[in-house]
mmCIF file of C-alpha atoms in Angstrom:
data_model
loop_
_atom_site.group_PDB
_atom_site.id
_atom_site.type_symbol
_atom_site.label_atom_id
_atom_site.label_comp_id
_atom_site.label_asym_id
_atom_site.label_seq_id
_atom_site.Cartn_x
_atom_site.Cartn_y
_atom_site.Cartn_z
ATOM 1 C CA MET A 1 26.409 2.206 -20.318
ATOM 2 C CA SER A 2 26.184 -1.406 -19.149
ATOM 3 C CA ALA A 3 23.316 -3.291 -20.228
ATOM 4 C CA GLU A 4 23.194 -5.453 -16.575
ATOM 5 C CA ILE A 5 19.580 -4.803 -15.291
ATOM 6 C CA ASP A 6 19.120 -3.096 -11.943
ATOM 7 C CA PRO A 7 19.643 -6.131 -9.199
ATOM 8 C CA VAL A 8 16.580 -3.626 -6.866
ATOM 9 C CA LYS A 9 14.384 -3.629 -10.044
ATOM 10 C CA LEU A 10 14.760 -7.388 -10.353
ATOM 11 C CA MET A 11 14.330 -7.633 -6.624
ATOM 12 C CA LYS A 12 10.633 -6.100 -6.995
ATOM 13 C CA GLN A 13 9.709 -7.864 -10.199
ATOM 14 C CA GLU A 14 10.531 -11.253 -8.562
ATOM 15 C CA VAL A 15 8.195 -10.329 -5.137
ATOM 16 C CA GLY A 16 5.792 -9.295 -7.869
ATOM 17 C CA LYS A 17 5.982 -12.559 -9.502
ATOM 18 C CA ALA A 18 5.863 -14.547 -6.290
ATOM 19 C CA ALA A 19 2.486 -12.424 -5.215
ATOM 20 C CA ALA A 20 0.955 -12.532 -8.645
ATOM 21 C CA ALA A 21 1.175 -16.493 -8.432
ATOM 22 C CA LEU A 22 -0.829 -16.659 -5.351
ATOM 23 C CA VAL A 23 -3.946 -15.434 -7.428
ATOM 24 C CA GLU A 24 -6.164 -18.573 -8.374
ATOM 25 C CA SER A 25 -8.815 -18.950 -11.365
ATOM 26 C CA GLY A 26 -12.341 -17.594 -10.643
ATOM 27 C CA THR A 27 -11.007 -15.114 -7.640
ATOM 28 C CA ILE A 28 -11.966 -11.335 -7.285
ATOM 29 C CA VAL A 29 -8.353 -9.794 -6.554
ATOM 30 C CA GLY A 30 -7.725 -6.123 -4.894
ATOM 31 C CA LEU A 31 -4.905 -4.291 -6.700
ATOM 32 C CA GLY A 32 -2.814 -2.397 -4.545
ATOM 33 C CA THR A 33 -0.621 1.111 -5.486
ATOM 34 C CA GLY A 34 3.015 1.253 -5.969
ATOM 35 C CA SER A 35 6.274 0.325 -7.513
ATOM 36 C CA THR A 36 6.773 -3.130 -6.442
ATOM 37 C CA THR A 37 2.390 -3.618 -6.722
ATOM 38 C CA ALA A 38 2.791 -2.599 -10.139
ATOM 39 C CA TYR A 39 4.853 -5.963 -11.243
ATOM 40 C CA ALA A 40 2.300 -8.050 -9.077
ATOM 41 C CA ILE A 41 -0.395 -6.485 -11.286
ATOM 42 C CA GLN A 42 1.948 -6.943 -14.769
ATOM 43 C CA TYR A 43 2.290 -10.781 -13.783
ATOM 44 C CA ILE A 44 -1.433 -11.453 -13.197
ATOM 45 C CA GLY A 45 -2.108 -9.866 -16.715
ATOM 46 C CA ASP A 46 0.610 -12.076 -17.966
ATOM 47 C CA ARG A 47 -0.991 -15.468 -16.300
ATOM 48 C CA LEU A 48 -4.385 -14.360 -17.777
ATOM 49 C CA LYS A 49 -3.157 -14.071 -21.239
ATOM 50 C CA SER A 50 -1.099 -17.305 -21.047
ATOM 51 C CA GLY A 51 -4.478 -19.184 -19.669
ATOM 52 C CA GLU A 52 -2.852 -20.286 -16.746
ATOM 53 C CA ILE A 53 -5.152 -18.611 -14.679
ATOM 54 C CA LYS A 54 -8.719 -17.342 -16.107
ATOM 55 C CA ASP A 55 -12.179 -15.580 -14.547
ATOM 56 C CA ILE A 56 -10.171 -13.106 -12.120
ATOM 57 C CA VAL A 57 -11.330 -9.584 -11.541
ATOM 58 C CA GLY A 58 -9.656 -6.946 -10.124
ATOM 59 C CA ILE A 59 -10.460 -3.727 -7.863
ATOM 60 C CA PRO A 60 -7.844 -1.172 -7.827
ATOM 61 C CA THR A 61 -7.008 0.884 -4.996
ATOM 62 C CA SER A 62 -6.250 3.475 -7.181
ATOM 63 C CA PHE A 63 -6.093 5.790 -10.639
ATOM 64 C CA GLN A 64 -2.370 4.532 -10.888
ATOM 65 C CA ALA A 65 -3.584 0.571 -9.856
ATOM 66 C CA GLU A 66 -6.909 1.063 -12.558
ATOM 67 C CA VAL A 67 -4.661 2.349 -15.226
ATOM 68 C CA LEU A 68 -2.463 -0.496 -14.900
ATOM 69 C CA ALA A 69 -4.729 -3.190 -14.567
ATOM 70 C CA LYS A 70 -6.653 -2.404 -17.885
ATOM 71 C CA GLU A 71 -3.144 -1.919 -19.873
ATOM 72 C CA TYR A 72 -2.409 -5.452 -18.704
ATOM 73 C CA GLY A 73 -5.852 -6.916 -19.537
ATOM 74 C CA ILE A 74 -7.037 -7.266 -16.090
ATOM 75 C CA PRO A 75 -11.257 -6.758 -16.258
ATOM 76 C CA LEU A 76 -12.005 -4.500 -13.289
ATOM 77 C CA THR A 77 -14.935 -4.325 -11.164
ATOM 78 C CA THR A 78 -16.355 -2.153 -8.281
ATOM 79 C CA LEU A 79 -17.035 -2.978 -4.617
ATOM 80 C CA ASP A 80 -20.935 -2.138 -5.277
ATOM 81 C CA ALA A 81 -20.648 -5.404 -7.598
ATOM 82 C CA VAL A 82 -19.034 -7.861 -5.118
ATOM 83 C CA ASP A 83 -19.888 -8.813 -1.660
ATOM 84 C CA HIS A 84 -16.058 -10.560 -1.118
ATOM 85 C CA ILE A 85 -12.466 -10.079 -2.084
ATOM 86 C CA ASP A 86 -10.439 -13.501 -2.226
ATOM 87 C CA ILE A 87 -7.052 -11.698 -2.033
ATOM 88 C CA ALA A 88 -5.394 -8.219 -2.026
ATOM 89 C CA ILE A 89 -1.881 -7.454 -2.995
ATOM 90 C CA ASP A 90 -0.790 -4.519 -2.232
ATOM 91 C CA GLY A 91 2.649 -2.586 -1.204
ATOM 92 C CA ALA A 92 3.799 -0.815 2.409
ATOM 93 C CA ASP A 93 6.126 1.960 3.354
ATOM 94 C CA GLU A 94 6.951 0.053 6.755
ATOM 95 C CA VAL A 95 6.318 -3.238 8.228
ATOM 96 C CA ASP A 96 6.875 -4.435 11.991
ATOM 97 C CA PRO A 97 7.387 -7.633 13.499
ATOM 98 C CA ASN A 98 3.753 -8.044 13.910
ATOM 99 C CA LYS A 99 3.044 -7.188 10.284
ATOM 100 C CA ASN A 100 1.835 -4.013 11.432
ATOM 101 C CA LEU A 101 2.021 -1.494 8.453
ATOM 102 C CA ILE A 102 2.409 2.414 7.540
ATOM 103 C CA LYS A 103 0.913 2.898 4.412
ATOM 104 C CA GLY A 104 0.224 6.115 2.206
ATOM 105 C CA GLY A 105 3.498 6.862 0.452
ATOM 106 C CA GLY A 106 1.300 6.952 -2.684
ATOM 107 C CA ALA A 107 -1.775 8.945 -1.023
ATOM 108 C CA ALA A 108 -4.363 5.984 -1.939
ATOM 109 C CA HIS A 109 -4.022 4.464 1.682
ATOM 110 C CA THR A 110 -7.675 4.971 2.287
ATOM 111 C CA ARG A 111 -8.883 3.151 -0.886
ATOM 112 C CA GLU A 112 -6.024 0.570 -0.116
ATOM 113 C CA LYS A 113 -7.621 0.222 3.654
ATOM 114 C CA VAL A 114 -10.991 -0.242 2.644
ATOM 115 C CA VAL A 115 -9.943 -2.860 -0.012
ATOM 116 C CA ASP A 116 -6.929 -4.761 2.058
ATOM 117 C CA ALA A 117 -9.576 -5.010 4.997
ATOM 118 C CA LEU A 118 -12.084 -6.660 2.877
ATOM 119 C CA ALA A 119 -9.979 -9.371 1.488
ATOM 120 C CA ASN A 120 -9.988 -12.770 3.034
ATOM 121 C CA LYS A 121 -6.178 -13.068 2.413
ATOM 122 C CA PHE A 122 -3.956 -9.542 2.073
ATOM 123 C CA VAL A 123 -0.759 -10.468 0.996
ATOM 124 C CA VAL A 124 2.118 -7.483 1.181
ATOM 125 C CA VAL A 125 5.584 -7.132 -0.950
ATOM 126 C CA VAL A 126 8.040 -5.312 -0.027
ATOM 127 C CA ASP A 127 11.935 -4.838 0.093
ATOM 128 C CA SER A 128 13.832 -5.804 3.169
ATOM 129 C CA GLY A 129 14.687 -1.966 3.361
ATOM 130 C CA LYS A 130 10.382 -1.376 4.427
ATOM 131 C CA LEU A 131 11.070 -3.868 7.473
ATOM 132 C CA VAL A 132 11.241 -1.853 11.121
ATOM 133 C CA GLU A 133 11.251 -2.916 14.545
ATOM 134 C CA ARG A 134 8.911 -0.226 15.047
ATOM 135 C CA LEU A 135 6.668 2.015 12.911
ATOM 136 C CA GLY A 136 7.322 5.166 12.066
ATOM 137 C CA SER A 137 10.984 4.935 13.037
ATOM 138 C CA THR A 138 12.004 5.874 9.056
ATOM 139 C CA PHE A 139 8.647 6.948 7.739
ATOM 140 C CA LYS A 140 6.135 9.545 8.444
ATOM 141 C CA LEU A 141 2.200 8.580 9.097
ATOM 142 C CA PRO A 142 0.121 9.678 6.166
ATOM 143 C CA VAL A 143 -3.564 11.076 7.463
ATOM 144 C CA GLU A 144 -5.889 12.035 4.633
ATOM 145 C CA VAL A 145 -7.855 14.779 5.810
ATOM 146 C CA ILE A 146 -11.000 16.830 4.145
ATOM 147 C CA PRO A 147 -10.000 20.572 2.959
ATOM 148 C CA MET A 148 -11.895 22.182 5.054
ATOM 149 C CA ALA A 149 -10.490 21.015 8.287
ATOM 150 C CA ILE A 150 -6.607 20.976 7.583
ATOM 151 C CA THR A 151 -5.799 23.524 10.344
ATOM 152 C CA PRO A 152 -7.947 22.415 12.943
ATOM 153 C CA VAL A 153 -6.716 19.101 12.254
ATOM 154 C CA MET A 154 -3.172 19.933 12.515
ATOM 155 C CA ARG A 155 -3.639 21.521 15.500
ATOM 156 C CA ALA A 156 -5.019 18.301 17.055
ATOM 157 C CA ILE A 157 -2.317 16.261 16.069
ATOM 158 C CA ALA A 158 -0.320 18.595 17.287
ATOM 159 C CA LYS A 159 -1.627 18.058 20.653
ATOM 160 C CA LEU A 160 -0.984 14.088 20.549
ATOM 161 C CA GLY A 161 2.129 14.904 19.908
ATOM 162 C CA GLY A 162 2.910 14.466 16.178
ATOM 163 C CA LYS A 163 4.916 16.927 14.039
ATOM 164 C CA PRO A 164 2.254 17.421 11.109
ATOM 165 C CA GLU A 165 3.002 18.841 7.665
ATOM 166 C CA LEU A 166 0.732 19.277 4.768
ATOM 167 C CA ARG A 167 2.140 16.934 1.938
ATOM 168 C CA MET A 168 2.723 19.231 -1.306
ATOM 169 C CA GLY A 169 3.154 18.514 -4.668
ATOM 170 C CA ILE A 170 6.306 17.700 -6.681
ATOM 171 C CA ARG A 171 6.087 19.895 -9.988
ATOM 172 C CA LYS A 172 2.863 20.898 -8.440
ATOM 173 C CA ALA A 173 2.205 24.002 -7.411
ATOM 174 C CA GLY A 174 0.252 23.733 -3.574
ATOM 175 C CA PRO A 175 -0.710 20.684 -1.856
ATOM 176 C CA VAL A 176 -1.147 17.189 -3.040
ATOM 177 C CA ILE A 177 -4.651 15.630 -3.766
ATOM 178 C CA THR A 178 -6.045 12.579 -3.182
ATOM 179 C CA ASP A 179 -8.371 10.401 -5.955
ATOM 180 C CA GLN A 180 -10.724 11.615 -3.576
ATOM 181 C CA GLY A 181 -10.145 15.086 -3.762
ATOM 182 C CA ASN A 182 -8.750 15.334 -0.252
ATOM 183 C CA MET A 183 -4.955 16.913 1.310
ATOM 184 C CA VAL A 184 -2.665 14.939 3.309
ATOM 185 C CA VAL A 185 -0.619 15.557 6.453
ATOM 186 C CA ASP A 186 2.544 13.710 6.864
ATOM 187 C CA VAL A 187 3.110 13.024 10.854
ATOM 188 C CA THR A 188 6.496 12.501 12.363
ATOM 189 C CA PHE A 189 5.790 10.326 15.532
ATOM 190 C CA ASP A 190 8.631 10.078 18.136
ATOM 191 C CA SER A 191 7.486 6.625 18.882
ATOM 192 C CA ILE A 192 4.349 4.634 17.689
ATOM 193 C CA ASP A 193 3.962 2.715 20.606
ATOM 194 C CA ASN A 194 0.313 1.438 20.168
ATOM 195 C CA PRO A 195 -0.378 1.693 16.639
ATOM 196 C CA ALA A 196 -3.929 0.426 17.088
ATOM 197 C CA GLU A 197 -4.840 2.787 19.617
ATOM 198 C CA LEU A 198 -3.180 5.722 17.428
ATOM 199 C CA GLU A 199 -5.090 4.366 14.423
ATOM 200 C CA LYS A 200 -8.471 5.132 16.443
ATOM 201 C CA THR A 201 -7.323 7.872 17.942
ATOM 202 C CA LEU A 202 -6.445 10.171 14.852
ATOM 203 C CA ASN A 203 -9.362 8.463 13.085
ATOM 204 C CA ASN A 204 -11.459 10.342 15.368
ATOM 205 C CA ILE A 205 -10.432 13.244 14.946
ATOM 206 C CA PRO A 206 -13.010 15.037 12.948
ATOM 207 C CA GLY A 207 -12.111 16.064 9.303
ATOM 208 C CA VAL A 208 -9.788 12.980 8.731
ATOM 209 C CA LEU A 209 -10.708 10.144 6.496
ATOM 210 C CA GLU A 210 -8.403 7.719 7.204
ATOM 211 C CA ASN A 211 -4.668 7.477 8.160
ATOM 212 C CA GLY A 212 -2.169 5.058 7.215
ATOM 213 C CA LEU A 213 -1.600 2.658 10.034
ATOM 214 C CA PHE A 214 -2.672 -0.630 8.867
ATOM 215 C CA VAL A 215 -3.156 -3.122 12.317
ATOM 216 C CA GLY A 216 -4.251 -6.674 12.071
ATOM 217 C CA VAL A 217 -5.174 -6.655 8.510
ATOM 218 C CA THR A 218 -2.021 -8.407 7.452
ATOM 219 C CA ASP A 219 -1.930 -12.028 6.767
ATOM 220 C CA VAL A 220 1.258 -12.637 4.384
ATOM 221 C CA VAL A 221 4.458 -10.481 4.132
ATOM 222 C CA LEU A 222 6.669 -11.115 0.693
ATOM 223 C CA VAL A 223 10.360 -9.789 1.201
ATOM 224 C CA GLY A 224 12.614 -9.200 -1.752
ATOM 225 C CA GLU A 225 16.522 -8.150 -0.953
ATOM 226 C CA VAL A 226 19.038 -8.751 -3.084
ATOM 227 C CA LYS A 227 22.051 -10.638 -1.594
ATOM 228 C CA ASP A 228 25.352 -10.915 -3.509
ATOM 229 C CA GLY A 229 23.899 -8.876 -7.005
ATOM 230 C CA LYS A 230 21.237 -11.654 -6.676
ATOM 231 C CA PRO A 231 17.456 -11.362 -6.148
ATOM 232 C CA LEU A 232 16.003 -13.328 -3.006
ATOM 233 C CA VAL A 233 12.265 -13.651 -2.150
ATOM 234 C CA TYR A 234 11.370 -14.940 1.232
ATOM 235 C CA GLU A 235 7.963 -14.699 3.569
ATOM 236 C CA MET A 236 8.331 -12.964 6.541
#
């Protein structure tokens, strides 16, 4: 057993740190979901603790983000209590050259979209493996659906040319249930030529709550990669 730190983990930490460094005192921060964002939450907590920044409140996008924020001492608020979000930090499953995203690997994309779209500045943290020429090329598109509508929605998606499958739990019998109590359908498309149009079309299917296409909301993409065994962070 070598005591070497996994370079991928180190890289995720560095990207998280770079995002956390963008948070200023007195701001309202959207706290995203996922492994890289988890490091950002940790470092925001560290900066608060050390007194480097103060008067931060967080708005979590998921139960996971809420638990982490509490663990790292970030005070939380809700969308009912604020009239804006200064900055949101979140991960993504795919990023295209126009900074459009597919999100929802963690089934939190509905709450993420609400928070991220409200933010004055939306910062995405990813590793270079998430960069794609075209959305949908490596990752299925998650669609959150209310349970009673699951069959008609899957039929409607198939008519659009998608191959829908219900996301099943791992180490849990039955489907994945979101924080809102809904189900997730993961859809394979041969190619997503117009993400903005597809986002609207899917959301117009009765019973669909939200899908994982994030079009025109990203301001900054921080990318991490491992070069010669060393972590490197750059802005896309």
